[in-house]
Amino acid sequence: MTAPSKLIFDQQHLDITIRRLCYQLIENHDDFKNSVIIGIQPRGIYLARRIVAALADLNLNGIKYGDLDISFFRDDFRRREMIVPSATHIDFVIENKKVILVDDVLYTGRTIRAALDALLAFGRPEKVELLVLVNRKFSRHLPIDPDYIGIGIDTITSDKVKVHWKETEGVDGVWLTQQEKNDE
């Protein structure tokens, strides 16, 4: 049984946060001549695409952007009954580039580890940074921390963070659901 969801971000807050993240990226990457943005499939691509669009609104056009599928790089992919891989679209070399990996939620760190492994097929970057919309601060399995954070929240293992995007769910928002304990 699950408890009602609590809205953490509505669309307005999400838009403000994306804009703030863009300004932080500009501070560190200036004109993005030596930097690329890569969204992690399946859900990080929506945030990454919004960031690229918001940077274009700030007159930073031509930023190299790609989508990265990590399905076969996950340490648990053989334990899943059915794997439905996404598509990787990276039409540039990342050799000696600064790569900004983008995902919606950072929880255990295993997705990011898989993304780092998958990324090496496209070259050896100069530096890799991580941008996440939601940083779940507890239950990290690997020593991975984001460089850019939309919001950090304290959660327990039974909590569920769900990011909804207009492109997939028809509405933007971030919800936190806490699992109720069975009193049997």
mmCIF file with all atom_site columns, C-alpha atoms in Angstrom:
data_model
loop_
_atom_site.group_PDB
_atom_site.id
_atom_site.type_symbol
_atom_site.label_atom_id
_atom_site.label_alt_id
_atom_site.label_comp_id
_atom_site.label_asym_id
_atom_site.label_entity_id
_atom_site.label_seq_id
_atom_site.pdbx_PDB_ins_code
_atom_site.Cartn_x
_atom_site.Cartn_y
_atom_site.Cartn_z
_atom_site.occupancy
_atom_site.B_iso_or_equiv
_atom_site.pdbx_formal_charge
_atom_site.auth_seq_id
_atom_site.auth_comp_id
_atom_site.auth_asym_id
_atom_site.auth_atom_id
_atom_site.pdbx_PDB_model_num
ATOM 1   C CA . MET A 1 1   ? 0.000  0.000   0.000   1.00 0.00 ? 1   MET A CA 1
ATOM 2   C CA . THR A 1 2   ? 1.306  3.473   -0.823  1.00 0.00 ? 2   THR A CA 1
ATOM 3   C CA . ALA A 1 3   ? 0.659  6.792   0.848   1.00 0.00 ? 3   ALA A CA 1
ATOM 4   C CA . PRO A 1 4   ? -0.487 9.810   -1.154  1.00 0.00 ? 4   PRO A CA 1
ATOM 5   C CA . SER A 1 5   ? 2.207  11.544  -3.175  1.00 0.00 ? 5   SER A CA 1
ATOM 6   C CA . LYS A 1 6   ? 3.666  14.861  -2.102  1.00 0.00 ? 6   LYS A CA 1
ATOM 7   C CA . LEU A 1 7   ? 4.417  17.375  -4.857  1.00 0.00 ? 7   LEU A CA 1
ATOM 8   C CA . ILE A 1 8   ? 8.028  18.578  -4.568  1.00 0.00 ? 8   ILE A CA 1
ATOM 9   C CA . PHE A 1 9   ? 8.278  20.562  -7.833  1.00 0.00 ? 9   PHE A CA 1
ATOM 10  C CA . ASP A 1 10  ? 5.512  21.988  -9.972  1.00 0.00 ? 10  ASP A CA 1
ATOM 11  C CA . GLN A 1 11  ? 6.106  23.244  -13.514 1.00 0.00 ? 11  GLN A CA 1
ATOM 12  C CA . GLN A 1 12  ? 6.951  26.801  -12.443 1.00 0.00 ? 12  GLN A CA 1
ATOM 13  C CA . HIS A 1 13  ? 9.514  25.610  -9.894  1.00 0.00 ? 13  HIS A CA 1
ATOM 14  C CA . LEU A 1 14  ? 10.947 23.198  -12.472 1.00 0.00 ? 14  LEU A CA 1
ATOM 15  C CA . ASP A 1 15  ? 11.364 26.003  -15.033 1.00 0.00 ? 15  ASP A CA 1
ATOM 16  C CA . ILE A 1 16  ? 13.111 28.224  -12.466 1.00 0.00 ? 16  ILE A CA 1
ATOM 17  C CA . THR A 1 17  ? 15.408 25.373  -11.441 1.00 0.00 ? 17  THR A CA 1
ATOM 18  C CA . ILE A 1 18  ? 16.355 24.574  -15.044 1.00 0.00 ? 18  ILE A CA 1
ATOM 19  C CA . ARG A 1 19  ? 17.214 28.220  -15.619 1.00 0.00 ? 19  ARG A CA 1
ATOM 20  C CA . ARG A 1 20  ? 19.363 28.286  -12.458 1.00 0.00 ? 20  ARG A CA 1
ATOM 21  C CA . LEU A 1 21  ? 21.181 25.132  -13.574 1.00 0.00 ? 21  LEU A CA 1
ATOM 22  C CA . CYS A 1 22  ? 21.854 26.778  -16.947 1.00 0.00 ? 22  CYS A CA 1
ATOM 23  C CA . TYR A 1 23  ? 23.471 29.775  -15.279 1.00 0.00 ? 23  TYR A CA 1
ATOM 24  C CA . GLN A 1 24  ? 25.655 27.443  -13.211 1.00 0.00 ? 24  GLN A CA 1
ATOM 25  C CA . LEU A 1 25  ? 26.708 25.625  -16.393 1.00 0.00 ? 25  LEU A CA 1
ATOM 26  C CA . ILE A 1 26  ? 27.538 28.923  -18.105 1.00 0.00 ? 26  ILE A CA 1
ATOM 27  C CA . GLU A 1 27  ? 29.718 29.934  -15.152 1.00 0.00 ? 27  GLU A CA 1
ATOM 28  C CA . ASN A 1 28  ? 31.795 26.773  -15.571 1.00 0.00 ? 28  ASN A CA 1
ATOM 29  C CA . HIS A 1 29  ? 31.643 26.183  -19.346 1.00 0.00 ? 29  HIS A CA 1
ATOM 30  C CA . ASP A 1 30  ? 31.447 29.726  -20.755 1.00 0.00 ? 30  ASP A CA 1
ATOM 31  C CA . ASP A 1 31  ? 30.649 29.311  -24.486 1.00 0.00 ? 31  ASP A CA 1
ATOM 32  C CA . PHE A 1 32  ? 30.601 25.458  -24.467 1.00 0.00 ? 32  PHE A CA 1
ATOM 33  C CA . LYS A 1 33  ? 33.236 25.278  -27.241 1.00 0.00 ? 33  LYS A CA 1
ATOM 34  C CA . ASN A 1 34  ? 34.955 22.367  -25.461 1.00 0.00 ? 34  ASN A CA 1
ATOM 35  C CA . SER A 1 35  ? 31.887 21.004  -23.652 1.00 0.00 ? 35  SER A CA 1
ATOM 36  C CA . VAL A 1 36  ? 29.074 18.621  -24.584 1.00 0.00 ? 36  VAL A CA 1
ATOM 37  C CA . ILE A 1 37  ? 25.811 17.670  -22.889 1.00 0.00 ? 37  ILE A CA 1
ATOM 38  C CA . ILE A 1 38  ? 24.674 14.038  -22.828 1.00 0.00 ? 38  ILE A CA 1
ATOM 39  C CA . GLY A 1 39  ? 21.312 12.906  -21.490 1.00 0.00 ? 39  GLY A CA 1
ATOM 40  C CA . ILE A 1 40  ? 21.098 9.438   -19.962 1.00 0.00 ? 40  ILE A CA 1
ATOM 41  C CA . GLN A 1 41  ? 18.305 7.274   -21.385 1.00 0.00 ? 41  GLN A CA 1
ATOM 42  C CA . PRO A 1 42  ? 15.531 6.855   -20.683 1.00 0.00 ? 42  PRO A CA 1
ATOM 43  C CA . ARG A 1 43  ? 14.503 9.807   -18.452 1.00 0.00 ? 43  ARG A CA 1
ATOM 44  C CA . GLY A 1 44  ? 17.548 12.054  -18.273 1.00 0.00 ? 44  GLY A CA 1
ATOM 45  C CA . ILE A 1 45  ? 17.104 13.029  -21.910 1.00 0.00 ? 45  ILE A CA 1
ATOM 46  C CA . TYR A 1 46  ? 14.054 15.170  -21.131 1.00 0.00 ? 46  TYR A CA 1
ATOM 47  C CA . LEU A 1 47  ? 15.974 17.275  -18.619 1.00 0.00 ? 47  LEU A CA 1
ATOM 48  C CA . ALA A 1 48  ? 19.016 17.466  -20.909 1.00 0.00 ? 48  ALA A CA 1
ATOM 49  C CA . ARG A 1 49  ? 16.913 18.614  -23.870 1.00 0.00 ? 49  ARG A CA 1
ATOM 50  C CA . ARG A 1 50  ? 15.252 21.277  -21.731 1.00 0.00 ? 50  ARG A CA 1
ATOM 51  C CA . ILE A 1 51  ? 18.658 22.506  -20.582 1.00 0.00 ? 51  ILE A CA 1
ATOM 52  C CA . VAL A 1 52  ? 19.955 22.704  -24.155 1.00 0.00 ? 52  VAL A CA 1
ATOM 53  C CA . ALA A 1 53  ? 16.802 24.615  -25.182 1.00 0.00 ? 53  ALA A CA 1
ATOM 54  C CA . ALA A 1 54  ? 17.116 26.994  -22.203 1.00 0.00 ? 54  ALA A CA 1
ATOM 55  C CA . LEU A 1 55  ? 20.777 27.623  -23.064 1.00 0.00 ? 55  LEU A CA 1
ATOM 56  C CA . ALA A 1 56  ? 19.725 28.406  -26.640 1.00 0.00 ? 56  ALA A CA 1
ATOM 57  C CA . ASP A 1 57  ? 17.246 30.952  -25.208 1.00 0.00 ? 57  ASP A CA 1
ATOM 58  C CA . LEU A 1 58  ? 20.282 32.541  -23.541 1.00 0.00 ? 58  LEU A CA 1
ATOM 59  C CA . ASN A 1 59  ? 21.996 32.791  -26.983 1.00 0.00 ? 59  ASN A CA 1
ATOM 60  C CA . LEU A 1 60  ? 24.188 29.730  -26.538 1.00 0.00 ? 60  LEU A CA 1
ATOM 61  C CA . ASN A 1 61  ? 23.400 27.880  -29.744 1.00 0.00 ? 61  ASN A CA 1
ATOM 62  C CA . GLY A 1 62  ? 25.150 24.938  -31.352 1.00 0.00 ? 62  GLY A CA 1
ATOM 63  C CA . ILE A 1 63  ? 25.909 23.085  -28.124 1.00 0.00 ? 63  ILE A CA 1
ATOM 64  C CA . LYS A 1 64  ? 26.741 19.480  -28.908 1.00 0.00 ? 64  LYS A CA 1
ATOM 65  C CA . TYR A 1 65  ? 24.073 17.237  -27.417 1.00 0.00 ? 65  TYR A CA 1
ATOM 66  C CA . GLY A 1 66  ? 23.539 13.478  -27.356 1.00 0.00 ? 66  GLY A CA 1
ATOM 67  C CA . ASP A 1 67  ? 21.404 10.709  -25.834 1.00 0.00 ? 67  ASP A CA 1
ATOM 68  C CA . LEU A 1 68  ? 23.171 7.761   -24.173 1.00 0.00 ? 68  LEU A CA 1
ATOM 69  C CA . ASP A 1 69  ? 21.636 4.318   -23.683 1.00 0.00 ? 69  ASP A CA 1
ATOM 70  C CA . ILE A 1 70  ? 23.136 2.354   -20.792 1.00 0.00 ? 70  ILE A CA 1
ATOM 71  C CA . SER A 1 71  ? 20.958 -0.785  -20.911 1.00 0.00 ? 71  SER A CA 1
ATOM 72  C CA . PHE A 1 72  ? 23.763 -3.278  -21.533 1.00 0.00 ? 72  PHE A CA 1
ATOM 73  C CA . PHE A 1 73  ? 26.245 -1.528  -19.255 1.00 0.00 ? 73  PHE A CA 1
ATOM 74  C CA . ARG A 1 74  ? 24.153 -1.902  -16.103 1.00 0.00 ? 74  ARG A CA 1
ATOM 75  C CA . ASP A 1 75  ? 25.425 -4.409  -13.557 1.00 0.00 ? 75  ASP A CA 1
ATOM 76  C CA . ASP A 1 76  ? 21.931 -5.870  -13.213 1.00 0.00 ? 76  ASP A CA 1
ATOM 77  C CA . PHE A 1 77  ? 20.895 -6.204  -16.863 1.00 0.00 ? 77  PHE A CA 1
ATOM 78  C CA . ARG A 1 78  ? 21.142 -10.006 -16.877 1.00 0.00 ? 78  ARG A CA 1
ATOM 79  C CA . ARG A 1 79  ? 18.823 -10.199 -13.872 1.00 0.00 ? 79  ARG A CA 1
ATOM 80  C CA . ARG A 1 80  ? 16.011 -8.442  -15.659 1.00 0.00 ? 80  ARG A CA 1
ATOM 81  C CA . GLU A 1 81  ? 13.455 -10.553 -17.480 1.00 0.00 ? 81  GLU A CA 1
ATOM 82  C CA . MET A 1 82  ? 13.126 -8.283  -20.476 1.00 0.00 ? 82  MET A CA 1
ATOM 83  C CA . ILE A 1 83  ? 15.468 -5.538  -21.584 1.00 0.00 ? 83  ILE A CA 1
ATOM 84  C CA . VAL A 1 84  ? 14.078 -2.831  -23.826 1.00 0.00 ? 84  VAL A CA 1
ATOM 85  C CA . PRO A 1 85  ? 17.070 -0.749  -24.863 1.00 0.00 ? 85  PRO A CA 1
ATOM 86  C CA . SER A 1 86  ? 16.728 2.883   -25.848 1.00 0.00 ? 86  SER A CA 1
ATOM 87  C CA . ALA A 1 87  ? 18.620 4.491   -28.695 1.00 0.00 ? 87  ALA A CA 1
ATOM 88  C CA . THR A 1 88  ? 21.998 6.153   -28.369 1.00 0.00 ? 88  THR A CA 1
ATOM 89  C CA . HIS A 1 89  ? 22.425 9.271   -30.477 1.00 0.00 ? 89  HIS A CA 1
ATOM 90  C CA . ILE A 1 90  ? 25.891 10.757  -30.166 1.00 0.00 ? 90  ILE A CA 1
ATOM 91  C CA . ASP A 1 91  ? 27.199 12.019  -33.499 1.00 0.00 ? 91  ASP A CA 1
ATOM 92  C CA . PHE A 1 92  ? 30.401 13.553  -32.182 1.00 0.00 ? 92  PHE A CA 1
ATOM 93  C CA . VAL A 1 93  ? 33.600 12.415  -30.500 1.00 0.00 ? 93  VAL A CA 1
ATOM 94  C CA . ILE A 1 94  ? 33.981 13.211  -26.813 1.00 0.00 ? 94  ILE A CA 1
ATOM 95  C CA . GLU A 1 95  ? 37.763 12.798  -26.847 1.00 0.00 ? 95  GLU A CA 1
ATOM 96  C CA . ASN A 1 96  ? 39.286 15.578  -24.709 1.00 0.00 ? 96  ASN A CA 1
ATOM 97  C CA . LYS A 1 97  ? 35.899 17.256  -24.223 1.00 0.00 ? 97  LYS A CA 1
ATOM 98  C CA . LYS A 1 98  ? 34.208 18.243  -20.999 1.00 0.00 ? 98  LYS A CA 1
ATOM 99  C CA . VAL A 1 99  ? 31.132 16.036  -20.757 1.00 0.00 ? 99  VAL A CA 1
ATOM 100 C CA . ILE A 1 100 ? 28.083 17.000  -18.722 1.00 0.00 ? 100 ILE A CA 1
ATOM 101 C CA . LEU A 1 101 ? 26.047 13.851  -18.007 1.00 0.00 ? 101 LEU A CA 1
ATOM 102 C CA . VAL A 1 102 ? 22.403 14.615  -17.228 1.00 0.00 ? 102 VAL A CA 1
ATOM 103 C CA . ASP A 1 103 ? 19.894 12.425  -15.379 1.00 0.00 ? 103 ASP A CA 1
ATOM 104 C CA . ASP A 1 104 ? 16.622 13.096  -13.604 1.00 0.00 ? 104 ASP A CA 1
ATOM 105 C CA . VAL A 1 105 ? 17.232 11.348  -10.243 1.00 0.00 ? 105 VAL A CA 1
ATOM 106 C CA . LEU A 1 106 ? 20.472 10.254  -8.569  1.00 0.00 ? 106 LEU A CA 1
ATOM 107 C CA . TYR A 1 107 ? 19.800 7.455   -6.108  1.00 0.00 ? 107 TYR A CA 1
ATOM 108 C CA . THR A 1 108 ? 22.265 4.563   -5.788  1.00 0.00 ? 108 THR A CA 1
ATOM 109 C CA . GLY A 1 109 ? 24.766 5.791   -8.387  1.00 0.00 ? 109 GLY A CA 1
ATOM 110 C CA . ARG A 1 110 ? 24.616 2.569   -10.400 1.00 0.00 ? 110 ARG A CA 1
ATOM 111 C CA . THR A 1 111 ? 23.063 4.288   -13.426 1.00 0.00 ? 111 THR A CA 1
ATOM 112 C CA . ILE A 1 112 ? 25.876 6.832   -13.476 1.00 0.00 ? 112 ILE A CA 1
ATOM 113 C CA . ARG A 1 113 ? 28.515 4.098   -13.214 1.00 0.00 ? 113 ARG A CA 1
ATOM 114 C CA . ALA A 1 114 ? 26.925 2.387   -16.218 1.00 0.00 ? 114 ALA A CA 1
ATOM 115 C CA . ALA A 1 115 ? 26.836 5.698   -18.112 1.00 0.00 ? 115 ALA A CA 1
ATOM 116 C CA . LEU A 1 116 ? 30.549 6.232   -17.472 1.00 0.00 ? 116 LEU A CA 1
ATOM 117 C CA . ASP A 1 117 ? 31.280 2.779   -18.900 1.00 0.00 ? 117 ASP A CA 1
ATOM 118 C CA . ALA A 1 118 ? 29.071 3.394   -21.953 1.00 0.00 ? 118 ALA A CA 1
ATOM 119 C CA . LEU A 1 119 ? 30.594 6.817   -22.521 1.00 0.00 ? 119 LEU A CA 1
ATOM 120 C CA . LEU A 1 120 ? 34.060 5.373   -23.133 1.00 0.00 ? 120 LEU A CA 1
ATOM 121 C CA . ALA A 1 121 ? 32.857 3.922   -26.461 1.00 0.00 ? 121 ALA A CA 1
ATOM 122 C CA . PHE A 1 122 ? 32.829 7.507   -27.769 1.00 0.00 ? 122 PHE A CA 1
ATOM 123 C CA . GLY A 1 123 ? 36.307 8.533   -26.632 1.00 0.00 ? 123 GLY A CA 1
ATOM 124 C CA . ARG A 1 124 ? 38.109 9.557   -23.500 1.00 0.00 ? 124 ARG A CA 1
ATOM 125 C CA . PRO A 1 125 ? 36.750 12.821  -22.112 1.00 0.00 ? 125 PRO A CA 1
ATOM 126 C CA . GLU A 1 126 ? 38.903 15.446  -20.441 1.00 0.00 ? 126 GLU A CA 1
ATOM 127 C CA . LYS A 1 127 ? 36.397 15.685  -17.609 1.00 0.00 ? 127 LYS A CA 1
ATOM 128 C CA . VAL A 1 128 ? 32.961 14.331  -16.732 1.00 0.00 ? 128 VAL A CA 1
ATOM 129 C CA . GLU A 1 129 ? 30.475 16.301  -14.633 1.00 0.00 ? 129 GLU A CA 1
ATOM 130 C CA . LEU A 1 130 ? 27.079 15.168  -13.411 1.00 0.00 ? 130 LEU A CA 1
ATOM 131 C CA . LEU A 1 131 ? 23.895 17.240  -13.423 1.00 0.00 ? 131 LEU A CA 1
ATOM 132 C CA . VAL A 1 132 ? 20.755 15.846  -11.771 1.00 0.00 ? 132 VAL A CA 1
ATOM 133 C CA . LEU A 1 133 ? 17.346 17.298  -11.095 1.00 0.00 ? 133 LEU A CA 1
ATOM 134 C CA . VAL A 1 134 ? 16.876 15.363  -7.826  1.00 0.00 ? 134 VAL A CA 1
ATOM 135 C CA . ASN A 1 135 ? 19.710 14.189  -5.589  1.00 0.00 ? 135 ASN A CA 1
ATOM 136 C CA . ARG A 1 136 ? 18.494 11.520  -3.185  1.00 0.00 ? 136 ARG A CA 1
ATOM 137 C CA . LYS A 1 137 ? 21.097 11.931  -0.464  1.00 0.00 ? 137 LYS A CA 1
ATOM 138 C CA . PHE A 1 138 ? 20.863 8.534   1.216   1.00 0.00 ? 138 PHE A CA 1
ATOM 139 C CA . SER A 1 139 ? 21.264 4.921   0.029   1.00 0.00 ? 139 SER A CA 1
ATOM 140 C CA . ARG A 1 140 ? 24.136 5.618   -2.358  1.00 0.00 ? 140 ARG A CA 1
ATOM 141 C CA . HIS A 1 141 ? 25.834 2.366   -3.372  1.00 0.00 ? 141 HIS A CA 1
ATOM 142 C CA . LEU A 1 142 ? 28.773 4.065   -5.101  1.00 0.00 ? 142 LEU A CA 1
ATOM 143 C CA . PRO A 1 143 ? 30.840 7.141   -4.225  1.00 0.00 ? 143 PRO A CA 1
ATOM 144 C CA . ILE A 1 144 ? 29.217 9.373   -6.844  1.00 0.00 ? 144 ILE A CA 1
ATOM 145 C CA . ASP A 1 145 ? 28.066 12.927  -6.183  1.00 0.00 ? 145 ASP A CA 1
ATOM 146 C CA . PRO A 1 146 ? 26.566 15.404  -8.648  1.00 0.00 ? 146 PRO A CA 1
ATOM 147 C CA . ASP A 1 147 ? 28.270 18.646  -9.655  1.00 0.00 ? 147 ASP A CA 1
ATOM 148 C CA . TYR A 1 148 ? 24.946 20.376  -10.360 1.00 0.00 ? 148 TYR A CA 1
ATOM 149 C CA . ILE A 1 149 ? 21.782 19.720  -8.351  1.00 0.00 ? 149 ILE A CA 1
ATOM 150 C CA . GLY A 1 150 ? 18.232 20.902  -8.936  1.00 0.00 ? 150 GLY A CA 1
ATOM 151 C CA . ILE A 1 151 ? 17.119 19.852  -5.460  1.00 0.00 ? 151 ILE A CA 1
ATOM 152 C CA . GLY A 1 152 ? 18.572 17.615  -2.777  1.00 0.00 ? 152 GLY A CA 1
ATOM 153 C CA . ILE A 1 153 ? 16.126 15.611  -0.713  1.00 0.00 ? 153 ILE A CA 1
ATOM 154 C CA . ASP A 1 154 ? 16.559 13.338  2.262   1.00 0.00 ? 154 ASP A CA 1
ATOM 155 C CA . THR A 1 155 ? 14.835 10.050  1.556   1.00 0.00 ? 155 THR A CA 1
ATOM 156 C CA . ILE A 1 156 ? 14.745 6.569   2.961   1.00 0.00 ? 156 ILE A CA 1
ATOM 157 C CA . THR A 1 157 ? 14.930 3.380   0.937   1.00 0.00 ? 157 THR A CA 1
ATOM 158 C CA . SER A 1 158 ? 11.159 2.898   0.863   1.00 0.00 ? 158 SER A CA 1
ATOM 159 C CA . ASP A 1 159 ? 10.559 6.394   -0.588  1.00 0.00 ? 159 ASP A CA 1
ATOM 160 C CA . LYS A 1 160 ? 9.907  6.705   -4.299  1.00 0.00 ? 160 LYS A CA 1
ATOM 161 C CA . VAL A 1 161 ? 10.791 9.832   -6.278  1.00 0.00 ? 161 VAL A CA 1
ATOM 162 C CA . LYS A 1 162 ? 8.971  10.163  -9.595  1.00 0.00 ? 162 LYS A CA 1
ATOM 163 C CA . VAL A 1 163 ? 9.700  12.850  -12.159 1.00 0.00 ? 163 VAL A CA 1
ATOM 164 C CA . HIS A 1 164 ? 6.903  13.494  -14.640 1.00 0.00 ? 164 HIS A CA 1
ATOM 165 C CA . TRP A 1 165 ? 7.624  15.193  -17.956 1.00 0.00 ? 165 TRP A CA 1
ATOM 166 C CA . LYS A 1 166 ? 5.112  16.792  -20.306 1.00 0.00 ? 166 LYS A CA 1
ATOM 167 C CA . GLU A 1 167 ? 6.607  14.703  -23.098 1.00 0.00 ? 167 GLU A CA 1
ATOM 168 C CA . THR A 1 168 ? 5.690  11.374  -21.452 1.00 0.00 ? 168 THR A CA 1
ATOM 169 C CA . GLU A 1 169 ? 3.118  11.926  -18.686 1.00 0.00 ? 169 GLU A CA 1
ATOM 170 C CA . GLY A 1 170 ? 1.520  15.110  -20.034 1.00 0.00 ? 170 GLY A CA 1
ATOM 171 C CA . VAL A 1 171 ? 2.492  17.191  -16.993 1.00 0.00 ? 171 VAL A CA 1
ATOM 172 C CA . ASP A 1 172 ? 5.737  18.445  -15.431 1.00 0.00 ? 172 ASP A CA 1
ATOM 173 C CA . GLY A 1 173 ? 6.426  17.769  -11.773 1.00 0.00 ? 173 GLY A CA 1
ATOM 174 C CA . VAL A 1 174 ? 8.352  15.841  -9.167  1.00 0.00 ? 174 VAL A CA 1
ATOM 175 C CA . TRP A 1 175 ? 6.538  13.748  -6.566  1.00 0.00 ? 175 TRP A CA 1
ATOM 176 C CA . LEU A 1 176 ? 7.677  11.913  -3.447  1.00 0.00 ? 176 LEU A CA 1
ATOM 177 C CA . THR A 1 177 ? 5.704  8.878   -2.342  1.00 0.00 ? 177 THR A CA 1
ATOM 178 C CA . GLN A 1 178 ? 6.330  7.163   0.977   1.00 0.00 ? 178 GLN A CA 1
ATOM 179 C CA . GLN A 1 179 ? 5.484  3.509   1.364   1.00 0.00 ? 179 GLN A CA 1
ATOM 180 C CA . GLU A 1 180 ? 3.196  2.758   4.284   1.00 0.00 ? 180 GLU A CA 1
ATOM 181 C CA . LYS A 1 181 ? 4.182  -0.069  6.576   1.00 0.00 ? 181 LYS A CA 1
ATOM 182 C CA . ASN A 1 182 ? 1.878  -3.052  6.822   1.00 0.00 ? 182 ASN A CA 1
ATOM 183 C CA . ASP A 1 183 ? 0.524  -3.385  10.320  1.00 0.00 ? 183 ASP A CA 1
ATOM 184 C CA . GLU A 1 184 ? -0.258 -7.085  10.066  1.00 0.00 ? 184 GLU A CA 1
#
